[in-house]
Coordinates of C-alpha atoms and ligand atoms in Angstrom, one line a residue:
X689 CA 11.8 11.7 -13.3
X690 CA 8.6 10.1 -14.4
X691 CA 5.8 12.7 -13.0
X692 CA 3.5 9.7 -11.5
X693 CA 6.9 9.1 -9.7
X694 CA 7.7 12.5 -8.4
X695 CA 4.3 12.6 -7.2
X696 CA 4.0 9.1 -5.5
X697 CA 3.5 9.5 -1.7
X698 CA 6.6 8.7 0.4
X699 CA 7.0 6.9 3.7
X700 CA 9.8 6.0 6.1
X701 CA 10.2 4.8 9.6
X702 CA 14.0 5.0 9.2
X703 CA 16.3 7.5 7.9
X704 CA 15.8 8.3 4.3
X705 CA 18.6 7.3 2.1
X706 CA 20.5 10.5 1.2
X707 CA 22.7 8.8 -1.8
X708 CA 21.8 5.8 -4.1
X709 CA 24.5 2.7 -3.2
X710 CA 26.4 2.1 -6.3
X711 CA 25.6 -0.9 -7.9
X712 CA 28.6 -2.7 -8.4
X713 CA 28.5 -2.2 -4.2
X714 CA 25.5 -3.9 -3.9
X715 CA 24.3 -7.5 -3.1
X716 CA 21.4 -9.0 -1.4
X717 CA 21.8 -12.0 0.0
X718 CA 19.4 -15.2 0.9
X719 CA 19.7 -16.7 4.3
X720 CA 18.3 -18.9 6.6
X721 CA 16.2 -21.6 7.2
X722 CA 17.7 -22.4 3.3
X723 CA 19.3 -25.4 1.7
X724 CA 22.0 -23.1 -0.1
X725 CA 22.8 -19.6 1.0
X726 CA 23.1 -17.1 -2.0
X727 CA 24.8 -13.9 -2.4
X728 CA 23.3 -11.8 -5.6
X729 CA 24.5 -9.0 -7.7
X730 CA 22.4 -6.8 -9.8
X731 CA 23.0 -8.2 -12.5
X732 CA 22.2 -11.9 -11.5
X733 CA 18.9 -10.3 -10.4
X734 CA 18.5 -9.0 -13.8
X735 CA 19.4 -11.8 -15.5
X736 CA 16.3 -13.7 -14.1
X737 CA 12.7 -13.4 -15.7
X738 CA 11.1 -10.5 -15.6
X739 CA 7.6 -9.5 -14.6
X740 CA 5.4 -6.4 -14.5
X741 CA 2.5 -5.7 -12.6
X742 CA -0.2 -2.9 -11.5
X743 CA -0.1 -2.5 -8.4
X744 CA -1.1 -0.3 -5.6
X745 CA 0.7 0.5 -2.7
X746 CA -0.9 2.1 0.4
X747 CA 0.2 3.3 3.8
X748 CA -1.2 1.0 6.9
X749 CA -2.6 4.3 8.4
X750 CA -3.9 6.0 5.4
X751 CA -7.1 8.2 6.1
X752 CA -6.3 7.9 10.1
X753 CA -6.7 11.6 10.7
X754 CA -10.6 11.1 9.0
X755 CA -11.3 8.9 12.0
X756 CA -13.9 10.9 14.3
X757 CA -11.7 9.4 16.9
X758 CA -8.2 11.0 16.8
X759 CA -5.7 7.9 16.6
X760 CA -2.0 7.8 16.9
X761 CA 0.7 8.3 13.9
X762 CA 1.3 10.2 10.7
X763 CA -1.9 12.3 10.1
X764 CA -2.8 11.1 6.8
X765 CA -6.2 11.9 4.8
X766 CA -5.9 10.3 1.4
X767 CA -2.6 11.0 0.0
X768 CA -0.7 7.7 1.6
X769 CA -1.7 5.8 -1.5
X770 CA -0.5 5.6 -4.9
X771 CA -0.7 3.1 -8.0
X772 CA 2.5 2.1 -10.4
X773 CA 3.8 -0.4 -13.0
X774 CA 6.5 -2.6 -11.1
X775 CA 9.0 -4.4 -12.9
X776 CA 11.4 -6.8 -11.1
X777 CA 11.8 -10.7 -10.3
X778 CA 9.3 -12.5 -8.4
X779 CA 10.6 -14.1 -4.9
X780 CA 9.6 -17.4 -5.2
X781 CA 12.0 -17.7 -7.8
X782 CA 14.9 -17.2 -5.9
X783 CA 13.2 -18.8 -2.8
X784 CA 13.3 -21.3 -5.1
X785 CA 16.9 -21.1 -6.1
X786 CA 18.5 -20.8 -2.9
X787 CA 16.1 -24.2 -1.9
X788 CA 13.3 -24.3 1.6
X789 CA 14.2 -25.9 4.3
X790 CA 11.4 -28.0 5.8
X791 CA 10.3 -26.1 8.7
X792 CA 10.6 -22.4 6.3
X793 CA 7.3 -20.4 7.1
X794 CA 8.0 -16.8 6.8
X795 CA 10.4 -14.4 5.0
X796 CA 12.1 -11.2 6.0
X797 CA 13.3 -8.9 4.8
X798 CA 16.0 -6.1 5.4
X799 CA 16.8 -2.4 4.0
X800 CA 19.7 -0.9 3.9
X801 CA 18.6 2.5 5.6
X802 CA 19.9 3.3 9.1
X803 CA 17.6 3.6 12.1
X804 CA 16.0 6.8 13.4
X805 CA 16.5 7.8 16.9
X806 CA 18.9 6.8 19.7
X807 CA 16.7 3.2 20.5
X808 CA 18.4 2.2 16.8
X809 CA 15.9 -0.3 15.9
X810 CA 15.7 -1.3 12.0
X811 CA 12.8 -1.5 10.2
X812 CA 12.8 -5.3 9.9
X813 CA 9.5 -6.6 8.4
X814 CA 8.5 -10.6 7.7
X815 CA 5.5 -11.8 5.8
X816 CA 4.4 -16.0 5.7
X817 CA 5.9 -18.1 2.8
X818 CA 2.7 -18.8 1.6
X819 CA 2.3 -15.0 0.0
X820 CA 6.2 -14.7 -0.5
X821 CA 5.8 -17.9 -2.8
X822 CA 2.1 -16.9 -4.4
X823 CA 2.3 -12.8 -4.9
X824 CA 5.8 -11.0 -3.8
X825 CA 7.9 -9.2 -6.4
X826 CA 11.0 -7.6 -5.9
X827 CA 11.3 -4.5 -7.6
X828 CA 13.8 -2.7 -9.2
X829 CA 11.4 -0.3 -11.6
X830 CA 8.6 2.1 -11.1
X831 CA 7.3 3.1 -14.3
X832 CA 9.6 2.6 -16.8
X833 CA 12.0 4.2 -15.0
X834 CA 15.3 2.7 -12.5
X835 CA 12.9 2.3 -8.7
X836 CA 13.7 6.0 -7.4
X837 CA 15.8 6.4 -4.5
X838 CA 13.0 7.2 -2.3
X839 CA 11.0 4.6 -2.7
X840 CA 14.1 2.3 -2.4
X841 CA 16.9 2.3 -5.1
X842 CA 18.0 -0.5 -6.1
X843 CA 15.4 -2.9 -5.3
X844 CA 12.4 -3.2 -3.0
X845 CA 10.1 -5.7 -2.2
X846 CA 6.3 -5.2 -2.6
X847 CA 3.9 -8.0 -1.3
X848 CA 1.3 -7.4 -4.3
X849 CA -1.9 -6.1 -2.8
X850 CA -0.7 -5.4 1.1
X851 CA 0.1 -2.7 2.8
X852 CA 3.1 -0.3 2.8
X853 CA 5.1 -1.8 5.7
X854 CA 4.9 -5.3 4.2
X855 CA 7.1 -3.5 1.2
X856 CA 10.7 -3.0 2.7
X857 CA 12.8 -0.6 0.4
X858 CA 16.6 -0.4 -0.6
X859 CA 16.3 -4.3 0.2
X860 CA 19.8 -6.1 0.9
X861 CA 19.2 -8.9 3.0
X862 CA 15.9 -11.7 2.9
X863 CA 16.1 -14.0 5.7
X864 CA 13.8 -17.4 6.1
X865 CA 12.4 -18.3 9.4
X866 CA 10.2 -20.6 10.9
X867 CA 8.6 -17.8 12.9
X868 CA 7.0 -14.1 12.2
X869 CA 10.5 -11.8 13.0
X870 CA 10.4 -10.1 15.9
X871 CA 11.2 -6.7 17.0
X872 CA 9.5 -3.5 17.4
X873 CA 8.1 -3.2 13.8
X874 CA 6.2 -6.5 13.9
X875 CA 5.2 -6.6 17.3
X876 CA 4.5 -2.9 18.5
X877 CA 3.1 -1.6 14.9
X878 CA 0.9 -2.6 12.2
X879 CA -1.6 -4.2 14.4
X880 CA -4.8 -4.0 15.1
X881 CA -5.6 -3.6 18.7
X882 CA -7.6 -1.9 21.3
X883 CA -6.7 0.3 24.4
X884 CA -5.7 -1.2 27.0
X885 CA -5.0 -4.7 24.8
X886 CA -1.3 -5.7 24.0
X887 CA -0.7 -4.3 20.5
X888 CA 1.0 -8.0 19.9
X889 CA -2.6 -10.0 20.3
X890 CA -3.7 -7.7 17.4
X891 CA -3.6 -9.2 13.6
X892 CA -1.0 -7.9 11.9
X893 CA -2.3 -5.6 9.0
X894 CA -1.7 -7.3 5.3
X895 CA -4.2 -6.7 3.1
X896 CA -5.3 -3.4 1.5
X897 CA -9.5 -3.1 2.3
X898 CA -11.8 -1.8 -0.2
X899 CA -11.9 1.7 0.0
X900 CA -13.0 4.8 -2.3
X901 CA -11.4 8.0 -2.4
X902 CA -12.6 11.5 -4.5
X903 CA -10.0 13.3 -5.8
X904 CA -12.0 15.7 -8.1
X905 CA -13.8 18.2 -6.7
X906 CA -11.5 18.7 -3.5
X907 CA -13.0 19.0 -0.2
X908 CA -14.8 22.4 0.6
X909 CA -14.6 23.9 -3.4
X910 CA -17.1 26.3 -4.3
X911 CA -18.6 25.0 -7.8
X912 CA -21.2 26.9 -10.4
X913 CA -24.2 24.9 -10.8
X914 CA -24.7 22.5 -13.9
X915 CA -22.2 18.8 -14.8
X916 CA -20.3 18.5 -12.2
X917 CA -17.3 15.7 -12.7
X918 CA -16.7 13.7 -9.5
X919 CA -13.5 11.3 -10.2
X920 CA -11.4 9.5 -8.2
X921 CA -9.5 6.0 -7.4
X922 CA -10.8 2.6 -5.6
X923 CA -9.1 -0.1 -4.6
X924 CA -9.1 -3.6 -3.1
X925 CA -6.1 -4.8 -2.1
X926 CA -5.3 -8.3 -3.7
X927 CA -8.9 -8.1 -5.5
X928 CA -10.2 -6.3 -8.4
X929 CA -12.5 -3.2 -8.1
X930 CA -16.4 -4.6 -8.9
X931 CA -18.3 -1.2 -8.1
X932 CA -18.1 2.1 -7.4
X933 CA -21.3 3.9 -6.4
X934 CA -21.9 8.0 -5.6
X935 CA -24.2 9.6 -3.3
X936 CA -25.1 13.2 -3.6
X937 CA -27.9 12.7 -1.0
X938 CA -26.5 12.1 2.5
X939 CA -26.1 8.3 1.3
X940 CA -30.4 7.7 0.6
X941 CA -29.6 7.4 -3.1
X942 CA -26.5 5.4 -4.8
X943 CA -25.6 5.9 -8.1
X944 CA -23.1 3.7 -10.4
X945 CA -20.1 5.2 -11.2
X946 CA -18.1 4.8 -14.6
X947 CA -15.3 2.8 -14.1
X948 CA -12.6 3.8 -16.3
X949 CA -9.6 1.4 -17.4
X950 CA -9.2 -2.6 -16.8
X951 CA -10.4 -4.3 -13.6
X952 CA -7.1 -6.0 -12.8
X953 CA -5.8 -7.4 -9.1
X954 CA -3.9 -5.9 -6.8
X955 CA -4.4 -2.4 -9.1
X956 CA -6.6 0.9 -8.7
X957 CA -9.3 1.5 -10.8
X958 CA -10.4 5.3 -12.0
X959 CA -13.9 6.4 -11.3
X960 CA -16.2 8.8 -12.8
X961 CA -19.8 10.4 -12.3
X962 CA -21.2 12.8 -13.7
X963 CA -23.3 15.0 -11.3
X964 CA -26.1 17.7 -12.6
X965 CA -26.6 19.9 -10.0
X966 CA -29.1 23.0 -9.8
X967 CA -29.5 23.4 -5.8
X968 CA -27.4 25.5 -4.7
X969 CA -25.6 25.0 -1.2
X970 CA -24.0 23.0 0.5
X971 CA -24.0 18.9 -0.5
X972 CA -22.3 16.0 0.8
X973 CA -20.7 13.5 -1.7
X974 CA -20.0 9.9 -0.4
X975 CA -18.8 6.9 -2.5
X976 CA -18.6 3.1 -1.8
X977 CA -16.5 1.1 -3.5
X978 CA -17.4 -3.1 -3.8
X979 CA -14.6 -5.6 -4.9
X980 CA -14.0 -8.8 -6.9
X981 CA -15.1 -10.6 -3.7
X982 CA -18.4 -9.1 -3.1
X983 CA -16.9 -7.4 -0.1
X984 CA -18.1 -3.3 0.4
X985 CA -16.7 -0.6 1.9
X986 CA -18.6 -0.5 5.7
X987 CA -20.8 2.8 6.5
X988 CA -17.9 3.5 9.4
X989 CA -14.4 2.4 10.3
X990 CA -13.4 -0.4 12.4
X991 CA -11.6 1.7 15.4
X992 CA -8.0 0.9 16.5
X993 CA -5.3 2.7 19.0
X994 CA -3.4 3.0 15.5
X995 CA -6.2 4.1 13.2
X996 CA -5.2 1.2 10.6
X997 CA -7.2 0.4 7.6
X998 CA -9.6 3.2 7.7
X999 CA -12.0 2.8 4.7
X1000 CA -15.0 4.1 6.3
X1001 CA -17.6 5.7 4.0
X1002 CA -18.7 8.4 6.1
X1003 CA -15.0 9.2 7.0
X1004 CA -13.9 9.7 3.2
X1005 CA -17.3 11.7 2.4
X1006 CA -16.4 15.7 0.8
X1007 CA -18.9 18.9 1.3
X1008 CA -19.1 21.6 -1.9
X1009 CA -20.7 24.8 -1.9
X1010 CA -22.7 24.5 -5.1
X1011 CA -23.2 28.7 -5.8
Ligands
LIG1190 N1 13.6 0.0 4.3 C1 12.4 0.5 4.6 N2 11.4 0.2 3.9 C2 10.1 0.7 4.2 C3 9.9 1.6 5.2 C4 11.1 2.0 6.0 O1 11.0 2.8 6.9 N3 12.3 1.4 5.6 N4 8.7 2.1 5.4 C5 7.5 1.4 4.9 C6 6.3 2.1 5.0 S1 5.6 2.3 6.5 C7 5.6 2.4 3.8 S2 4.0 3.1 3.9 C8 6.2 2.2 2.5 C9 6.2 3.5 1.7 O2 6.7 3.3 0.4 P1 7.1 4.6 -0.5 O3 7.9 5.5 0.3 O4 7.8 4.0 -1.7 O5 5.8 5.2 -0.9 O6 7.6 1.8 2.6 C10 7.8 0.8 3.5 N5 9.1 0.3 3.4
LIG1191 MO1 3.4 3.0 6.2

């Protein structure tokens, strides 16, 4: 396997699907509030144009376990996130095939992996027309390479530039509706909300905020004085990355990264700065990412019960002992 595939982060709220369905097995179908139902192989699917895109995919609770405030779910620091080249079809053109009824406002979508746990409830997810039409793709590669298994063999969908559970794997069944679904993964999860508030007032998480992570030095590494090299990603969701600044100063001084590689949407953009150090002991390194849309990375995060969208500056900031 492709190496940027074998090390892309992996999620499920269902059971992981052990063996790949064979092909000639499988079919997803288009139903709802349609003109024409359809039933399609994988070949019809790959018979229709084809389109690839940058994109970056990233766990609703990424960085929750950096909140200073312990919130609830999968402790995650920064490794819920990874970038790949998607091929596939869009949706909208078999949205478009299978015809929208009048009153069609949202879209959802089905896998074929089976429930955890004795409740059984399927990891059902919907997302409005309007971005199924604009900025969906269902996938069926990852890099060159056949989608893996785990991240959802044959085909999965990915609304560009949103968050993980908007992106429902091993896809076999897309239903219209006139509503949001509902069930337990659309009105118990991936919303924002306070304690004591019903997690179904909260706004569903979509987009993917501006956020800055370091991946090089780690977190705690001893380093010999002189060039330091302090790389890592930023991302913006369905915008482009604008900025990237550094901080070796407990966040008095900024100063511009490099930004290495195109500024595209819905993509990650590689960062570098290039820090000349002679004070030895400890220092703090912070970054703060700005995107296409002039928005920034706040100094905190926004607290919620489920520690979403945490792209606090303070929470992603790394110590090293400079000896
Ligand atoms: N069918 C199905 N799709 C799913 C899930 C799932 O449990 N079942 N989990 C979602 C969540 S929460 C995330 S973060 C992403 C992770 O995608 P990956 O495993 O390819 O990284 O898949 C999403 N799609
Ligand atoms: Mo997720």
């Amino acid at each position: 396997m492709d190496y940027r595939n074998a090390v892309f982060f992996k999620r499920n709220q269902g059971q992981f699907m052990e063996t790949p369905v064979a092909l000639s097995d499988w079919k997803l179908t288009i139903e709802g509030l349609v003109k024409k139902n359809l039933t399609l192989s994988f070949d019809d699917i790959r018979r229709l144009p084809k389109v690839e895109i940058a994109n970056t995919l990233e766990c609703s609770g990424n960085s929750r376990s950096l909140l200073k405030e312990k919130a609830s779910g999968n402790p995650w620091t920064i490794g819920g996130v990874g970038n790949a080249i998607w091929g596939g079809i869009w949706l909208k053109d078999i949205l478009e095939k299978a015809g929208l009824k009048e009153n069609a406002k949202h879209v959802s979508f089905e896998g074929l992996d089976k429930p955890l746990g004795s409740a059984g409830i399927k990891f059902i997810r919907s997302i409005p027309l309007e971005k199924a039409m604009a900025a969906t793709i269902l996938a069926y590669e990852m890099n060159g390479e056949p989608l893996p298994l785990k991240h959802g063999y044959p085909l999965r969908a990915l609304a560009l530039g949103w968050t993980g559970a908007n992106c429902v794997k091993w896809l076999h069944k897309i239903t219209v509706l006139d509503r949001p679904y509902e069930g337990f993964f659309m009105d118990k999860v991936y919303r924002v909300f306070q304690k004591g508030e019903d997690p179904k007032s909260g706004e569903v998480v979509k987009n993917i905020v501006v956020k800055s992570i370091i991946v090089e030095p780690l977190n705690g590494e001893k380093l010999p004085a002189g060039l330091v090299a302090i790389r890592g990603s930023a991302y913006a969701g369905e915008a482009g990355i604008e900025e990237v600044e550094v901080s070796v100063d407990d966040g008095r001084t900024w100063n511009p990264a490099k930004l290495i590689g195109l500024q595209q949407p819905y993509a990650w953009r590689h960062w570098e700065y290039l820090w000349d150090v002679e004070k030895k002991g400890d220092h703090s390194i912070m970054t703060r990412a700005t995107d296409t849309k002039g928005r920034r990375q706040p100094e905190n995060a926004r607290w919620n019960v489920l520690g979403y969208g945490n792209n606090g500056i303070r929470e992603h900031a790394i110590v090293v002992h400079i000896v």
